[in-house]
PDB file of C-alpha atoms and ligand atoms in Angstrom:
ATOM      1  CA  MET A   1      -6.000  13.482  17.648  1.00  0.00           C
ATOM      2  CA  SER A   2      -3.698  15.803  15.722  1.00  0.00           C
ATOM      3  CA  GLN A   3      -2.820  18.826  17.770  1.00  0.00           C
ATOM      4  CA  ASN A   4      -5.108  21.470  16.286  1.00  0.00           C
ATOM      5  CA  ALA A   5      -8.817  20.710  16.245  1.00  0.00           C
ATOM      6  CA  ALA A   6      -9.386  22.844  13.145  1.00  0.00           C
ATOM      7  CA  MET A   7      -6.476  21.334  11.233  1.00  0.00           C
ATOM      8  CA  ILE A   8      -6.780  18.384   8.867  1.00  0.00           C
ATOM      9  CA  THR A   9      -3.583  16.293   8.763  1.00  0.00           C
ATOM     10  CA  LEU A  10      -3.179  14.022   5.724  1.00  0.00           C
ATOM     11  CA  ALA A  11      -0.600  11.198   5.823  1.00  0.00           C
ATOM     12  CA  LEU A  12       1.016  10.282   2.496  1.00  0.00           C
ATOM     13  CA  SER A  13       4.052   8.271   1.468  1.00  0.00           C
ATOM     14  CA  LYS A  14       6.588   9.711  -0.967  1.00  0.00           C
ATOM     15  CA  GLY A  15       6.680   8.444  -4.514  1.00  0.00           C
ATOM     16  CA  ARG A  16       3.765   7.093  -6.490  1.00  0.00           C
ATOM     17  CA  ILE A  17       1.130   7.569  -3.788  1.00  0.00           C
ATOM     18  CA  PHE A  18       2.101  11.198  -3.222  1.00  0.00           C
ATOM     19  CA  ASP A  19       2.278  11.854  -6.971  1.00  0.00           C
ATOM     20  CA  GLU A  20      -1.038  10.188  -7.766  1.00  0.00           C
ATOM     21  CA  THR A  21      -2.848  11.831  -4.835  1.00  0.00           C
ATOM     22  CA  LEU A  22      -1.896  15.356  -5.969  1.00  0.00           C
ATOM     23  CA  PRO A  23      -4.584  15.590  -8.703  1.00  0.00           C
ATOM     24  CA  LEU A  24      -7.228  14.405  -6.207  1.00  0.00           C
ATOM     25  CA  LEU A  25      -6.093  17.045  -3.720  1.00  0.00           C
ATOM     26  CA  LYS A  26      -6.234  19.654  -6.443  1.00  0.00           C
ATOM     27  CA  ALA A  27      -9.855  18.718  -7.081  1.00  0.00           C
ATOM     28  CA  ALA A  28     -10.453  19.369  -3.381  1.00  0.00           C
ATOM     29  CA  GLY A  29      -8.806  22.797  -3.676  1.00  0.00           C
ATOM     30  CA  VAL A  30      -5.646  21.708  -1.887  1.00  0.00           C
ATOM     31  CA  GLU A  31      -2.180  22.362  -3.306  1.00  0.00           C
ATOM     32  CA  VAL A  32       0.939  21.116  -1.557  1.00  0.00           C
ATOM     33  CA  MET A  33       3.463  23.938  -1.315  1.00  0.00           C
ATOM     34  CA  GLU A  34       6.669  21.860  -1.333  1.00  0.00           C
ATOM     35  CA  ASP A  35       8.124  18.994  -3.342  1.00  0.00           C
ATOM     36  CA  PRO A  36       8.905  16.016  -1.063  1.00  0.00           C
ATOM     37  CA  GLU A  37      11.667  14.853  -3.424  1.00  0.00           C
ATOM     38  CA  THR A  38      13.701  18.016  -2.818  1.00  0.00           C
ATOM     39  CA  SER A  39      12.458  19.204   0.576  1.00  0.00           C
ATOM     40  CA  ARG A  40      13.747  17.628   3.776  1.00  0.00           C
ATOM     41  CA  LYS A  41      10.606  18.589   5.623  1.00  0.00           C
ATOM     42  CA  LEU A  42       8.315  15.865   6.929  1.00  0.00           C
ATOM     43  CA  ILE A  43       5.385  18.246   7.385  1.00  0.00           C
ATOM     44  CA  LEU A  44       4.403  20.029   4.196  1.00  0.00           C
ATOM     45  CA  PRO A  45       2.158  23.077   4.244  1.00  0.00           C
ATOM     46  CA  THR A  46      -0.581  23.505   1.650  1.00  0.00           C
ATOM     47  CA  ASN A  47      -2.307  26.547   0.166  1.00  0.00           C
ATOM     48  CA  ARG A  48      -5.000  25.964   2.795  1.00  0.00           C
ATOM     49  CA  PRO A  49      -4.187  27.017   6.364  1.00  0.00           C
ATOM     50  CA  ASP A  50      -6.418  24.186   7.645  1.00  0.00           C
ATOM     51  CA  VAL A  51      -4.743  21.338   5.710  1.00  0.00           C
ATOM     52  CA  ARG A  52      -1.224  19.919   6.022  1.00  0.00           C
ATOM     53  CA  VAL A  53       0.507  16.815   4.696  1.00  0.00           C
ATOM     54  CA  VAL A  54       2.775  14.558   6.754  1.00  0.00           C
ATOM     55  CA  LEU A  55       5.213  12.236   4.964  1.00  0.00           C
ATOM     56  CA  VAL A  56       5.575   8.739   6.418  1.00  0.00           C
ATOM     57  CA  ARG A  57       6.650   5.315   5.186  1.00  0.00           C
ATOM     58  CA  ALA A  58       3.899   3.594   3.175  1.00  0.00           C
ATOM     59  CA  THR A  59       3.556   0.881   5.838  1.00  0.00           C
ATOM     60  CA  ASP A  60       3.225   3.500   8.595  1.00  0.00           C
ATOM     61  CA  VAL A  61       0.282   5.386   7.037  1.00  0.00           C
ATOM     62  CA  PRO A  62      -2.454   3.161   8.613  1.00  0.00           C
ATOM     63  CA  THR A  63      -0.747   3.392  12.009  1.00  0.00           C
ATOM     64  CA  TYR A  64      -0.654   7.205  11.897  1.00  0.00           C
ATOM     65  CA  VAL A  65      -4.333   7.371  10.977  1.00  0.00           C
ATOM     66  CA  GLN A  66      -5.380   4.640  13.438  1.00  0.00           C
ATOM     67  CA  TYR A  67      -3.898   6.500  16.413  1.00  0.00           C
ATOM     68  CA  GLY A  68      -4.797  10.013  15.254  1.00  0.00           C
ATOM     69  CA  GLY A  69      -1.294  11.187  14.288  1.00  0.00           C
ATOM     70  CA  ALA A  70      -3.086  11.999  11.050  1.00  0.00           C
ATOM     71  CA  ASP A  71      -6.823  12.399  10.434  1.00  0.00           C
ATOM     72  CA  VAL A  72      -6.758  10.922   6.970  1.00  0.00           C
ATOM     73  CA  GLY A  73      -4.306   9.085   4.744  1.00  0.00           C
ATOM     74  CA  VAL A  74      -3.782   7.192   1.516  1.00  0.00           C
ATOM     75  CA  ALA A  75      -2.612   3.567   1.755  1.00  0.00           C
ATOM     76  CA  GLY A  76      -2.328   0.607  -0.597  1.00  0.00           C
ATOM     77  CA  LYS A  77      -4.671  -2.341  -0.122  1.00  0.00           C
ATOM     78  CA  ASP A  78      -1.513  -4.446   0.354  1.00  0.00           C
ATOM     79  CA  VAL A  79      -0.490  -2.334   3.333  1.00  0.00           C
ATOM     80  CA  LEU A  80      -4.035  -2.229   4.740  1.00  0.00           C
ATOM     81  CA  LEU A  81      -4.401  -6.006   4.629  1.00  0.00           C
ATOM     82  CA  GLU A  82      -1.151  -6.480   6.541  1.00  0.00           C
ATOM     83  CA  HIS A  83      -2.083  -3.746   9.046  1.00  0.00           C
ATOM     84  CA  GLY A  84      -5.559  -5.199   9.609  1.00  0.00           C
ATOM     85  CA  GLY A  85      -7.492  -1.943   9.261  1.00  0.00           C
ATOM     86  CA  GLN A  86      -8.457  -1.626  12.963  1.00  0.00           C
ATOM     87  CA  GLY A  87      -9.859   1.807  13.810  1.00  0.00           C
ATOM     88  CA  LEU A  88      -9.934   2.900  10.188  1.00  0.00           C
ATOM     89  CA  TYR A  89     -12.865   4.052   8.119  1.00  0.00           C
ATOM     90  CA  GLN A  90     -12.201   3.257   4.440  1.00  0.00           C
ATOM     91  CA  PRO A  91     -14.683   5.335   2.443  1.00  0.00           C
ATOM     92  CA  LEU A  92     -13.042   5.265  -0.985  1.00  0.00           C
ATOM     93  CA  ASP A  93     -10.995   3.157  -3.348  1.00  0.00           C
ATOM     94  CA  LEU A  94      -9.012   5.906  -5.087  1.00  0.00           C
ATOM     95  CA  ASN A  95      -8.055   3.659  -7.996  1.00  0.00           C
ATOM     96  CA  ILE A  96      -4.439   4.919  -7.892  1.00  0.00           C
ATOM     97  CA  ALA A  97      -1.091   3.098  -7.498  1.00  0.00           C
ATOM     98  CA  ARG A  98      -2.668   0.112  -9.200  1.00  0.00           C
ATOM     99  CA  CYS A  99      -0.870  -3.189  -9.452  1.00  0.00           C
ATOM    100  CA  ARG A 100      -1.514  -6.783  -8.390  1.00  0.00           C
ATOM    101  CA  MET A 101      -0.220  -9.111  -5.729  1.00  0.00           C
ATOM    102  CA  SER A 102       1.243 -12.220  -7.312  1.00  0.00           C
ATOM    103  CA  VAL A 103       3.263 -15.346  -6.756  1.00  0.00           C
ATOM    104  CA  ALA A 104       6.495 -15.497  -8.773  1.00  0.00           C
ATOM    105  CA  VAL A 105       9.187 -18.145  -9.102  1.00  0.00           C
ATOM    106  CA  ARG A 106      12.430 -18.693 -11.002  1.00  0.00           C
ATOM    107  CA  ALA A 107      11.746 -19.518 -14.643  1.00  0.00           C
ATOM    108  CA  ASP A 108      13.311 -22.975 -14.080  1.00  0.00           C
ATOM    109  CA  PHE A 109      11.189 -23.834 -11.020  1.00  0.00           C
ATOM    110  CA  ASP A 110       8.167 -26.045 -11.777  1.00  0.00           C
ATOM    111  CA  TYR A 111       5.629 -24.435  -9.475  1.00  0.00           C
ATOM    112  CA  ALA A 112       2.645 -26.437 -10.754  1.00  0.00           C
ATOM    113  CA  ALA A 113       4.481 -29.715 -10.105  1.00  0.00           C
ATOM    114  CA  ALA A 114       5.577 -28.632  -6.616  1.00  0.00           C
ATOM    115  CA  VAL A 115       1.999 -27.698  -5.730  1.00  0.00           C
ATOM    116  CA  LYS A 116       0.615 -30.908  -7.234  1.00  0.00           C
ATOM    117  CA  GLN A 117       3.096 -33.090  -5.342  1.00  0.00           C
ATOM    118  CA  GLY A 118       2.121 -31.387  -2.108  1.00  0.00           C
ATOM    119  CA  SER A 119       5.734 -30.457  -1.360  1.00  0.00           C
ATOM    120  CA  ARG A 120       6.493 -27.734   1.166  1.00  0.00           C
ATOM    121  CA  ILE A 121       7.326 -24.538  -0.640  1.00  0.00           C
ATOM    122  CA  ARG A 122       9.512 -21.790   0.816  1.00  0.00           C
ATOM    123  CA  VAL A 123       7.984 -18.407   0.148  1.00  0.00           C
ATOM    124  CA  ALA A 124       9.709 -15.098   0.858  1.00  0.00           C
ATOM    125  CA  THR A 125       7.543 -11.991   1.200  1.00  0.00           C
ATOM    126  CA  LYS A 126       6.851  -8.701   2.894  1.00  0.00           C
ATOM    127  CA  TYR A 127       3.149  -9.716   2.840  1.00  0.00           C
ATOM    128  CA  THR A 128       3.062 -12.659   5.257  1.00  0.00           C
ATOM    129  CA  THR A 129      -0.605 -12.232   6.241  1.00  0.00           C
ATOM    130  CA  VAL A 130      -1.902 -12.245   2.661  1.00  0.00           C
ATOM    131  CA  ALA A 131       0.511 -14.995   1.625  1.00  0.00           C
ATOM    132  CA  ARG A 132      -0.397 -17.258   4.563  1.00  0.00           C
ATOM    133  CA  GLN A 133      -4.111 -16.894   3.765  1.00  0.00           C
ATOM    134  CA  HIS A 134      -3.606 -17.443   0.038  1.00  0.00           C
ATOM    135  CA  PHE A 135      -1.690 -20.711   0.430  1.00  0.00           C
ATOM    136  CA  ALA A 136      -3.970 -21.930   3.227  1.00  0.00           C
ATOM    137  CA  ASP A 137      -6.969 -21.425   0.895  1.00  0.00           C
ATOM    138  CA  LYS A 138      -5.204 -23.494  -1.767  1.00  0.00           C
ATOM    139  CA  GLY A 139      -4.147 -26.147   0.714  1.00  0.00           C
ATOM    140  CA  VAL A 140      -0.493 -25.611  -0.145  1.00  0.00           C
ATOM    141  CA  HIS A 141       2.048 -26.102   2.637  1.00  0.00           C
ATOM    142  CA  VAL A 142       4.428 -23.174   2.885  1.00  0.00           C
ATOM    143  CA  ASP A 143       7.260 -21.981   5.048  1.00  0.00           C
ATOM    144  CA  LEU A 144       7.082 -18.194   5.030  1.00  0.00           C
ATOM    145  CA  ILE A 145      10.176 -16.046   5.258  1.00  0.00           C
ATOM    146  CA  LYS A 146       9.553 -12.407   6.139  1.00  0.00           C
ATOM    147  CA  LEU A 147      11.522  -9.863   4.111  1.00  0.00           C
ATOM    148  CA  TYR A 148      11.369  -6.072   4.047  1.00  0.00           C
ATOM    149  CA  GLY A 149      12.428  -5.458   0.437  1.00  0.00           C
ATOM    150  CA  SER A 150      14.118  -6.770  -2.726  1.00  0.00           C
ATOM    151  CA  MET A 151      11.990  -9.907  -2.695  1.00  0.00           C
ATOM    152  CA  GLU A 152      13.148 -10.754  -6.246  1.00  0.00           C
ATOM    153  CA  LEU A 153      16.535 -11.699  -4.861  1.00  0.00           C
ATOM    154  CA  ALA A 154      15.203 -14.536  -2.711  1.00  0.00           C
ATOM    155  CA  PRO A 155      14.604 -17.174  -5.443  1.00  0.00           C
ATOM    156  CA  LEU A 156      17.847 -16.210  -7.193  1.00  0.00           C
ATOM    157  CA  THR A 157      19.957 -16.897  -4.129  1.00  0.00           C
ATOM    158  CA  GLY A 158      18.150 -20.041  -3.013  1.00  0.00           C
ATOM    159  CA  LEU A 159      16.626 -18.317   0.009  1.00  0.00           C
ATOM    160  CA  ALA A 160      13.146 -19.265  -1.231  1.00  0.00           C
ATOM    161  CA  ASP A 161      11.348 -21.144  -4.021  1.00  0.00           C
ATOM    162  CA  ALA A 162       8.766 -18.426  -4.545  1.00  0.00           C
ATOM    163  CA  ILE A 163       7.924 -14.858  -3.631  1.00  0.00           C
ATOM    164  CA  VAL A 164       4.677 -13.014  -3.054  1.00  0.00           C
ATOM    165  CA  ASP A 165       5.131  -9.462  -4.274  1.00  0.00           C
ATOM    166  CA  LEU A 166       3.488  -6.586  -6.123  1.00  0.00           C
ATOM    167  CA  VAL A 167       3.683  -6.641  -9.898  1.00  0.00           C
ATOM    168  CA  SER A 168       2.670  -3.906 -12.298  1.00  0.00           C
ATOM    169  CA  THR A 169       4.374  -4.215 -15.683  1.00  0.00           C
ATOM    170  CA  GLY A 170       6.361  -7.345 -14.808  1.00  0.00           C
ATOM    171  CA  SER A 171       9.620  -5.775 -16.000  1.00  0.00           C
ATOM    172  CA  THR A 172      11.368  -6.206 -12.630  1.00  0.00           C
ATOM    173  CA  LEU A 173      10.434  -9.897 -12.631  1.00  0.00           C
ATOM    174  CA  ARG A 174      11.656 -10.340 -16.211  1.00  0.00           C
ATOM    175  CA  ALA A 175      14.932  -8.553 -15.476  1.00  0.00           C
ATOM    176  CA  ASN A 176      15.543 -11.104 -12.726  1.00  0.00           C
ATOM    177  CA  HIS A 177      14.453 -14.198 -14.703  1.00  0.00           C
ATOM    178  CA  LEU A 178      11.335 -14.670 -12.599  1.00  0.00           C
ATOM    179  CA  VAL A 179       7.878 -15.582 -13.859  1.00  0.00           C
ATOM    180  CA  GLU A 180       4.491 -14.722 -12.426  1.00  0.00           C
ATOM    181  CA  VAL A 181       2.668 -18.017 -11.754  1.00  0.00           C
ATOM    182  CA  GLU A 182      -0.418 -16.786  -9.870  1.00  0.00           C
ATOM    183  CA  GLN A 183      -2.269 -13.541  -9.412  1.00  0.00           C
ATOM    184  CA  ILE A 184      -3.580 -13.282  -5.867  1.00  0.00           C
ATOM    185  CA  MET A 185      -5.538 -10.021  -6.034  1.00  0.00           C
ATOM    186  CA  PRO A 186      -5.667  -6.597  -7.675  1.00  0.00           C
ATOM    187  CA  ILE A 187      -4.232  -3.771  -5.558  1.00  0.00           C
ATOM    188  CA  SER A 188      -4.997  -0.057  -5.477  1.00  0.00           C
ATOM    189  CA  SER A 189      -4.821   2.653  -2.834  1.00  0.00           C
ATOM    190  CA  ARG A 190      -7.639   3.679  -0.533  1.00  0.00           C
ATOM    191  CA  LEU A 191      -8.516   6.775   1.419  1.00  0.00           C
ATOM    192  CA  ILE A 192      -8.477   5.964   5.127  1.00  0.00           C
ATOM    193  CA  VAL A 193      -9.953   8.101   7.882  1.00  0.00           C
ATOM    194  CA  ASN A 194      -9.565   8.107  11.665  1.00  0.00           C
ATOM    195  CA  GLN A 195     -12.971   7.206  13.096  1.00  0.00           C
ATOM    196  CA  ALA A 196     -12.882   9.746  15.935  1.00  0.00           C
ATOM    197  CA  ALA A 197     -11.760  12.511  13.563  1.00  0.00           C
ATOM    198  CA  LEU A 198     -14.670  11.695  11.299  1.00  0.00           C
ATOM    199  CA  LYS A 199     -17.005  12.698  14.121  1.00  0.00           C
ATOM    200  CA  LEU A 200     -15.012  15.679  15.445  1.00  0.00           C
ATOM    201  CA  LYS A 201     -14.091  17.191  12.060  1.00  0.00           C
ATOM    202  CA  ARG A 202     -17.072  15.950  10.173  1.00  0.00           C
ATOM    203  CA  ALA A 203     -17.733  18.881   7.799  1.00  0.00           C
ATOM    204  CA  ALA A 204     -14.106  19.338   6.719  1.00  0.00           C
ATOM    205  CA  LEU A 205     -13.509  15.614   6.210  1.00  0.00           C
ATOM    206  CA  ARG A 206     -16.815  15.120   4.417  1.00  0.00           C
ATOM    207  CA  SER A 207     -15.971  17.816   1.873  1.00  0.00           C
ATOM    208  CA  LEU A 208     -12.513  16.296   1.316  1.00  0.00           C
ATOM    209  CA  ILE A 209     -14.022  12.825   0.837  1.00  0.00           C
ATOM    210  CA  ASP A 210     -16.685  14.174  -1.540  1.00  0.00           C
ATOM    211  CA  ALA A 211     -14.127  16.079  -3.626  1.00  0.00           C
ATOM    212  CA  PHE A 212     -11.921  12.971  -3.866  1.00  0.00           C
ATOM    213  CA  ALA A 213     -14.946  10.847  -4.801  1.00  0.00           C
ATOM    214  CA  GLY A 214     -15.778  13.214  -7.649  1.00  0.00           C
ATOM    215  CA  ALA A 215     -12.208  13.146  -8.982  1.00  0.00           C
ATOM    216  CA  ILE A 216     -11.508   9.388  -8.959  1.00  0.00           C
ATOM    217  CA  ALA A 217     -10.485   8.027 -12.359  1.00  0.00           C
ATOM    218  CA  LYS A 218     -13.029   5.510 -13.601  1.00  0.00           C
ATOM    219  CA  GLU A 219     -11.079   2.467 -14.836  1.00  0.00           C
TER     220      GLU A 219
HETATM  221  P1  ATP B 301       9.816   1.679   0.077  1.00  0.00           P
HETATM  222  O1  ATP B 301       9.918   1.568  -1.441  1.00  0.00           O
HETATM  223  O2  ATP B 301      10.144   3.034   0.613  1.00  0.00           O
HETATM  224  O3  ATP B 301      10.457   0.536   0.796  1.00  0.00           O
HETATM  225  P2  ATP B 301       7.189   0.839  -0.358  1.00  0.00           P
HETATM  226  O4  ATP B 301       7.729  -0.151  -1.324  1.00  0.00           O
HETATM  227  O5  ATP B 301       6.191   0.371   0.641  1.00  0.00           O
HETATM  228  O6  ATP B 301       8.295   1.546   0.463  1.00  0.00           O
HETATM  229  P3  ATP B 301       6.232   2.236  -2.660  1.00  0.00           P
HETATM  230  O7  ATP B 301       7.092   1.419  -3.528  1.00  0.00           O
HETATM  231  O8  ATP B 301       6.121   3.705  -2.928  1.00  0.00           O
HETATM  232  O9  ATP B 301       6.606   2.091  -1.133  1.00  0.00           O
HETATM  233  O10 ATP B 301       4.781   1.624  -2.675  1.00  0.00           O
HETATM  234  C1  ATP B 301       3.728   2.279  -2.032  1.00  0.00           C
HETATM  235  C2  ATP B 301       2.446   1.607  -2.434  1.00  0.00           C
HETATM  236  O11 ATP B 301       2.276   1.721  -3.846  1.00  0.00           O
HETATM  237  C3  ATP B 301       2.416   0.110  -2.137  1.00  0.00           C
HETATM  238  O12 ATP B 301       1.949  -0.124  -0.836  1.00  0.00           O
HETATM  239  C4  ATP B 301       1.461  -0.387  -3.201  1.00  0.00           C
HETATM  240  O13 ATP B 301       0.125  -0.251  -2.792  1.00  0.00           O
HETATM  241  C5  ATP B 301       1.741   0.531  -4.364  1.00  0.00           C
HETATM  242  N1  ATP B 301       2.724  -0.050  -5.286  1.00  0.00           N
HETATM  243  C6  ATP B 301       3.878  -0.666  -4.983  1.00  0.00           C
HETATM  244  N2  ATP B 301       4.519  -1.097  -6.071  1.00  0.00           N
HETATM  245  C7  ATP B 301       3.751  -0.735  -7.104  1.00  0.00           C
HETATM  246  C8  ATP B 301       3.859  -0.880  -8.517  1.00  0.00           C
HETATM  247  N3  ATP B 301       4.900  -1.499  -9.063  1.00  0.00           N
HETATM  248  N4  ATP B 301       2.901  -0.339  -9.290  1.00  0.00           N
HETATM  249  C9  ATP B 301       1.860   0.290  -8.757  1.00  0.00           C
HETATM  250  N5  ATP B 301       1.684   0.444  -7.411  1.00  0.00           N
HETATM  251  C10 ATP B 301       2.604  -0.059  -6.611  1.00  0.00           C
HETATM  252 MG1   MG B 302       8.903   0.113  -3.137  1.00  0.00          MG
END
């Protein structure tokens, strides 16, 4: 549990999740007092003495909340599926940081033919759990290569035939002569809550969850 029983600790990652969570926090009466892009602090105070924000890597948010390093957090569905979601209560889809998880290949790679022939396909991705499940469901044989970033490079260098990655506008794919050949699932970010904290800090967390629920953008 985070150190102070009266304190709510919220784990966020810098960038789009932080930026898109700010309006939801505002609706809950919480304003972050420092800009993570210019501050070097990892713990940011808010206008409320009982709420603070901790900045962690996007993939670390579920881990912080699972073990009580934070009471609550915001994490992408992509990250939650890879983490597994153990020990997490997921009360809300916040409908922010929206994109989709897709399969992409080089424009000159005939994905449909490779799948039809039943050939083994080499797939590079950060999302090995989702990718393994997706290709197993399709009955496609894949060799998965785990990467931690810049997936687009893999088909261009011959490391892999395909990638599984997040796509929003598709401009990064286009810039690298890749084409999206399958959409696996839509992705957005969810509010996640530590299950023990939900009992111990019930009133404070409930009002945060309710304020977020009222402020979620519909579509
Ligand atoms: P880093 O960029 O520091 O390696 P990251 O890629 O995990 O970490 P972000 O790029 O900020 O961090 O992504 C955080 C979350 O935002 C992702 O887990 C995903 O849910 C969502 N996201 C990622 N890319 C996009 C995108 N292009 N459009 C919308 N949402 C996205
Ligand atoms: Mg990124």
